[in-house]
């Protein structure tokens, strides 16, 4: 005989004595597994602790008295510590925040360099100007139109100046 009990969206909220609904941000339900679990404990609970109750990490599908089980879990030490760790993690953002910022700035720099180089190439080719220098002369130190234009732009543009002269 199949039980008529099931998970309800009402479990996602705690109703205070004043009748105010407070969301339980930690509570998750898996449609595939048909289980309810604590996301904070699943992510941040200390699994090395042998006294740890794994019910809320692995999921619960026993719907009898689920409201009381949720209330009991909300007040247990394991859950409170996992919530505290989650709050600390959210405040810090990512572990390598400085590295991520540096990579983002470098990617932005190279996008700007490419934008300028492509514009220079389009400008030179629009007038049928060769990008290379005069190679007919032996021992010629000719830079070519492209490189000369890049150096000219670098005198006025901080991004190309940084690229060429490491300023």
PDB file of C-alpha atoms in Angstrom:
ATOM      1  CA  UNK A   1       0.000   0.000   0.000  1.00  0.00           C
ATOM      2  CA  UNK A   2       1.424   3.372  -1.048  1.00  0.00           C
ATOM      3  CA  UNK A   3       1.503   6.158   1.555  1.00  0.00           C
ATOM      4  CA  UNK A   4      -0.527   9.274   0.772  1.00  0.00           C
ATOM      5  CA  UNK A   5       2.034  11.438   2.541  1.00  0.00           C
ATOM      6  CA  UNK A   6       4.323  13.610   0.423  1.00  0.00           C
ATOM      7  CA  UNK A   7       6.557  16.666   0.571  1.00  0.00           C
ATOM      8  CA  UNK A   8       4.765  20.000   0.542  1.00  0.00           C
ATOM      9  CA  UNK A   9       6.062  23.475  -0.318  1.00  0.00           C
ATOM     10  CA  UNK A  10       4.732  24.589   3.080  1.00  0.00           C
ATOM     11  CA  UNK A  11       7.768  22.941   4.693  1.00  0.00           C
ATOM     12  CA  UNK A  12       9.960  25.630   3.088  1.00  0.00           C
ATOM     13  CA  UNK A  13       8.527  28.154   5.561  1.00  0.00           C
ATOM     14  CA  UNK A  14       8.435  28.407   9.316  1.00  0.00           C
ATOM     15  CA  UNK A  15       5.422  30.262  10.705  1.00  0.00           C
ATOM     16  CA  UNK A  16       6.125  32.335  13.792  1.00  0.00           C
ATOM     17  CA  UNK A  17       3.650  32.766  16.650  1.00  0.00           C
ATOM     18  CA  UNK A  18       2.774  36.155  15.142  1.00  0.00           C
ATOM     19  CA  UNK A  19       1.775  34.378  11.900  1.00  0.00           C
ATOM     20  CA  UNK A  20       4.761  35.599   9.874  1.00  0.00           C
ATOM     21  CA  UNK A  21       6.197  33.127   7.335  1.00  0.00           C
ATOM     22  CA  UNK A  22       9.996  32.896   7.522  1.00  0.00           C
ATOM     23  CA  UNK A  23      11.733  31.008   4.678  1.00  0.00           C
ATOM     24  CA  UNK A  24      13.940  28.036   5.478  1.00  0.00           C
ATOM     25  CA  UNK A  25      16.736  28.742   3.008  1.00  0.00           C
ATOM     26  CA  UNK A  26      18.600  25.569   3.964  1.00  0.00           C
ATOM     27  CA  UNK A  27      15.790  23.106   3.232  1.00  0.00           C
ATOM     28  CA  UNK A  28      15.948  21.297  -0.126  1.00  0.00           C
ATOM     29  CA  UNK A  29      13.833  18.651  -1.781  1.00  0.00           C
ATOM     30  CA  UNK A  30      15.049  16.267  -4.477  1.00  0.00           C
ATOM     31  CA  UNK A  31      12.356  15.217  -6.945  1.00  0.00           C
ATOM     32  CA  UNK A  32      14.564  12.439  -8.295  1.00  0.00           C
ATOM     33  CA  UNK A  33      15.347  10.888  -4.897  1.00  0.00           C
ATOM     34  CA  UNK A  34      12.045  11.942  -3.307  1.00  0.00           C
ATOM     35  CA  UNK A  35      14.011  13.047  -0.246  1.00  0.00           C
ATOM     36  CA  UNK A  36      14.329  16.220   1.774  1.00  0.00           C
ATOM     37  CA  UNK A  37      17.758  17.316   3.018  1.00  0.00           C
ATOM     38  CA  UNK A  38      19.653  20.201   4.580  1.00  0.00           C
ATOM     39  CA  UNK A  39      21.786  21.956   1.988  1.00  0.00           C
ATOM     40  CA  UNK A  40      23.934  23.693   4.613  1.00  0.00           C
ATOM     41  CA  UNK A  41      24.710  20.421   6.406  1.00  0.00           C
ATOM     42  CA  UNK A  42      25.268  18.662   3.080  1.00  0.00           C
ATOM     43  CA  UNK A  43      27.861  21.291   2.130  1.00  0.00           C
ATOM     44  CA  UNK A  44      29.442  22.292   5.448  1.00  0.00           C
ATOM     45  CA  UNK A  45      28.784  19.688   8.174  1.00  0.00           C
ATOM     46  CA  UNK A  46      31.761  17.964   9.798  1.00  0.00           C
ATOM     47  CA  UNK A  47      31.490  14.413   8.443  1.00  0.00           C
ATOM     48  CA  UNK A  48      34.472  13.200  10.490  1.00  0.00           C
ATOM     49  CA  UNK A  49      32.434  13.491  13.674  1.00  0.00           C
ATOM     50  CA  UNK A  50      31.208   9.946  14.435  1.00  0.00           C
ATOM     51  CA  UNK A  51      28.264  11.244  16.434  1.00  0.00           C
ATOM     52  CA  UNK A  52      27.040  13.080  13.351  1.00  0.00           C
ATOM     53  CA  UNK A  53      23.539  12.270  12.220  1.00  0.00           C
ATOM     54  CA  UNK A  54      23.719  11.732   8.472  1.00  0.00           C
ATOM     55  CA  UNK A  55      19.928  11.810   7.967  1.00  0.00           C
ATOM     56  CA  UNK A  56      19.844  15.426   6.878  1.00  0.00           C
ATOM     57  CA  UNK A  57      22.939  15.038   4.685  1.00  0.00           C
ATOM     58  CA  UNK A  58      21.805  11.904   2.844  1.00  0.00           C
ATOM     59  CA  UNK A  59      18.140  12.905   2.849  1.00  0.00           C
ATOM     60  CA  UNK A  60      14.931  11.898   4.598  1.00  0.00           C
ATOM     61  CA  UNK A  61      11.910  10.344   2.925  1.00  0.00           C
ATOM     62  CA  UNK A  62       9.980   9.422   6.055  1.00  0.00           C
ATOM     63  CA  UNK A  63       7.208  12.007   5.940  1.00  0.00           C
ATOM     64  CA  UNK A  64       5.664  11.141   9.332  1.00  0.00           C
ATOM     65  CA  UNK A  65       6.045  14.058  11.729  1.00  0.00           C
ATOM     66  CA  UNK A  66       8.360  15.847   9.277  1.00  0.00           C
ATOM     67  CA  UNK A  67       7.545  19.235  10.785  1.00  0.00           C
ATOM     68  CA  UNK A  68       8.873  18.104  14.188  1.00  0.00           C
ATOM     69  CA  UNK A  69      11.953  16.579  12.537  1.00  0.00           C
ATOM     70  CA  UNK A  70      12.652  19.867  10.758  1.00  0.00           C
ATOM     71  CA  UNK A  71      12.272  21.880  13.967  1.00  0.00           C
ATOM     72  CA  UNK A  72      14.523  19.449  15.842  1.00  0.00           C
ATOM     73  CA  UNK A  73      17.172  19.668  13.094  1.00  0.00           C
ATOM     74  CA  UNK A  74      17.055  23.483  13.025  1.00  0.00           C
ATOM     75  CA  UNK A  75      18.013  23.531  16.691  1.00  0.00           C
ATOM     76  CA  UNK A  76      20.731  20.869  16.674  1.00  0.00           C
ATOM     77  CA  UNK A  77      24.403  21.839  17.074  1.00  0.00           C
ATOM     78  CA  UNK A  78      25.468  20.215  13.794  1.00  0.00           C
ATOM     79  CA  UNK A  79      23.013  22.373  11.812  1.00  0.00           C
ATOM     80  CA  UNK A  80      23.830  25.614  13.647  1.00  0.00           C
ATOM     81  CA  UNK A  81      27.579  25.121  13.039  1.00  0.00           C
ATOM     82  CA  UNK A  82      26.979  24.333   9.351  1.00  0.00           C
ATOM     83  CA  UNK A  83      24.865  27.503   8.988  1.00  0.00           C
ATOM     84  CA  UNK A  84      27.611  29.559  10.660  1.00  0.00           C
ATOM     85  CA  UNK A  85      30.225  28.144   8.268  1.00  0.00           C
ATOM     86  CA  UNK A  86      27.969  28.873   5.316  1.00  0.00           C
ATOM     87  CA  UNK A  87      27.536  32.505   6.410  1.00  0.00           C
ATOM     88  CA  UNK A  88      31.323  32.907   6.730  1.00  0.00           C
ATOM     89  CA  UNK A  89      31.787  31.336   3.289  1.00  0.00           C
ATOM     90  CA  UNK A  90      29.177  33.644   1.714  1.00  0.00           C
ATOM     91  CA  UNK A  91      30.791  36.765   3.225  1.00  0.00           C
ATOM     92  CA  UNK A  92      34.223  35.856   1.865  1.00  0.00           C
ATOM     93  CA  UNK A  93      32.883  35.113  -1.597  1.00  0.00           C
ATOM     94  CA  UNK A  94      35.336  32.743  -3.189  1.00  0.00           C
ATOM     95  CA  UNK A  95      38.491  31.306  -1.681  1.00  0.00           C
ATOM     96  CA  UNK A  96      40.736  32.827  -4.331  1.00  0.00           C
ATOM     97  CA  UNK A  97      38.979  36.180  -4.667  1.00  0.00           C
ATOM     98  CA  UNK A  98      42.205  38.121  -5.330  1.00  0.00           C
ATOM     99  CA  UNK A  99      43.364  35.628  -7.956  1.00  0.00           C
ATOM    100  CA  UNK A 100      39.969  35.744  -9.644  1.00  0.00           C
ATOM    101  CA  UNK A 101      40.076  39.568  -9.682  1.00  0.00           C
ATOM    102  CA  UNK A 102      43.596  39.536 -11.185  1.00  0.00           C
ATOM    103  CA  UNK A 103      42.592  37.085 -13.935  1.00  0.00           C
ATOM    104  CA  UNK A 104      39.537  39.190 -14.751  1.00  0.00           C
ATOM    105  CA  UNK A 105      41.616  42.383 -14.997  1.00  0.00           C
ATOM    106  CA  UNK A 106      44.189  40.670 -17.218  1.00  0.00           C
ATOM    107  CA  UNK A 107      41.484  39.310 -19.533  1.00  0.00           C
ATOM    108  CA  UNK A 108      39.999  42.810 -19.794  1.00  0.00           C
ATOM    109  CA  UNK A 109      43.435  44.239 -20.644  1.00  0.00           C
ATOM    110  CA  UNK A 110      44.030  41.713 -23.450  1.00  0.00           C
ATOM    111  CA  UNK A 111      40.524  42.315 -24.858  1.00  0.00           C
ATOM    112  CA  UNK A 112      41.342  46.021 -25.050  1.00  0.00           C
ATOM    113  CA  UNK A 113      44.702  45.295 -26.732  1.00  0.00           C
ATOM    114  CA  UNK A 114      43.048  43.055 -29.328  1.00  0.00           C
ATOM    115  CA  UNK A 115      40.363  45.658 -29.992  1.00  0.00           C
ATOM    116  CA  UNK A 116      43.012  48.290 -30.748  1.00  0.00           C
ATOM    117  CA  UNK A 117      45.171  45.991 -32.897  1.00  0.00           C
ATOM    118  CA  UNK A 118      42.180  44.904 -34.963  1.00  0.00           C
ATOM    119  CA  UNK A 119      41.146  48.559 -35.469  1.00  0.00           C
ATOM    120  CA  UNK A 120      44.679  49.409 -36.651  1.00  0.00           C
ATOM    121  CA  UNK A 121      44.657  46.476 -39.094  1.00  0.00           C
ATOM    122  CA  UNK A 122      41.223  47.457 -40.425  1.00  0.00           C
ATOM    123  CA  UNK A 123      42.341  51.063 -40.847  1.00  0.00           C
ATOM    124  CA  UNK A 124      45.511  50.100 -42.756  1.00  0.00           C
ATOM    125  CA  UNK A 125      43.801  47.520 -44.969  1.00  0.00           C
ATOM    126  CA  UNK A 126      40.909  49.874 -45.774  1.00  0.00           C
ATOM    127  CA  UNK A 127      43.401  52.125 -47.559  1.00  0.00           C
ATOM    128  CA  UNK A 128      45.187  49.179 -49.228  1.00  0.00           C
ATOM    129  CA  UNK A 129      48.267  49.868 -47.116  1.00  0.00           C
ATOM    130  CA  UNK A 130      50.642  46.957 -46.570  1.00  0.00           C
ATOM    131  CA  UNK A 131      51.152  45.912 -42.966  1.00  0.00           C
ATOM    132  CA  UNK A 132      54.769  44.903 -43.535  1.00  0.00           C
ATOM    133  CA  UNK A 133      57.745  47.156 -44.191  1.00  0.00           C
ATOM    134  CA  UNK A 134      59.890  47.463 -47.285  1.00  0.00           C
ATOM    135  CA  UNK A 135      61.772  44.155 -47.536  1.00  0.00           C
ATOM    136  CA  UNK A 136      63.483  44.910 -50.853  1.00  0.00           C
ATOM    137  CA  UNK A 137      66.401  46.636 -49.188  1.00  0.00           C
ATOM    138  CA  UNK A 138      69.060  44.407 -47.657  1.00  0.00           C
ATOM    139  CA  UNK A 139      69.712  44.887 -43.930  1.00  0.00           C
ATOM    140  CA  UNK A 140      66.664  47.128 -43.688  1.00  0.00           C
ATOM    141  CA  UNK A 141      65.462  47.809 -40.146  1.00  0.00           C
ATOM    142  CA  UNK A 142      62.054  48.779 -41.467  1.00  0.00           C
ATOM    143  CA  UNK A 143      59.344  48.225 -38.890  1.00  0.00           C
ATOM    144  CA  UNK A 144      56.441  48.195 -41.278  1.00  0.00           C
ATOM    145  CA  UNK A 145      53.289  50.233 -41.319  1.00  0.00           C
ATOM    146  CA  UNK A 146      51.521  48.120 -38.697  1.00  0.00           C
ATOM    147  CA  UNK A 147      54.256  48.287 -36.053  1.00  0.00           C
ATOM    148  CA  UNK A 148      54.874  51.982 -36.750  1.00  0.00           C
ATOM    149  CA  UNK A 149      51.170  52.689 -36.260  1.00  0.00           C
ATOM    150  CA  UNK A 150      51.095  50.654 -33.042  1.00  0.00           C
ATOM    151  CA  UNK A 151      54.066  52.631 -31.684  1.00  0.00           C
ATOM    152  CA  UNK A 152      52.429  55.913 -32.700  1.00  0.00           C
ATOM    153  CA  UNK A 153      49.192  54.957 -30.942  1.00  0.00           C
ATOM    154  CA  UNK A 154      51.172  53.851 -27.860  1.00  0.00           C
ATOM    155  CA  UNK A 155      52.358  57.437 -27.409  1.00  0.00           C
ATOM    156  CA  UNK A 156      48.762  58.497 -26.745  1.00  0.00           C
ATOM    157  CA  UNK A 157      47.021  55.318 -25.573  1.00  0.00           C
ATOM    158  CA  UNK A 158      47.824  53.972 -22.083  1.00  0.00           C
ATOM    159  CA  UNK A 159      46.869  50.382 -22.945  1.00  0.00           C
ATOM    160  CA  UNK A 160      49.192  50.085 -25.953  1.00  0.00           C
ATOM    161  CA  UNK A 161      51.847  51.992 -24.028  1.00  0.00           C
ATOM    162  CA  UNK A 162      51.612  49.441 -21.208  1.00  0.00           C
ATOM    163  CA  UNK A 163      51.862  46.613 -23.753  1.00  0.00           C
ATOM    164  CA  UNK A 164      54.964  47.966 -25.474  1.00  0.00           C
ATOM    165  CA  UNK A 165      56.811  49.652 -22.624  1.00  0.00           C
ATOM    166  CA  UNK A 166      55.530  47.780 -19.508  1.00  0.00           C
ATOM    167  CA  UNK A 167      54.472  50.979 -17.798  1.00  0.00           C
TER     168      UNK A 167
END
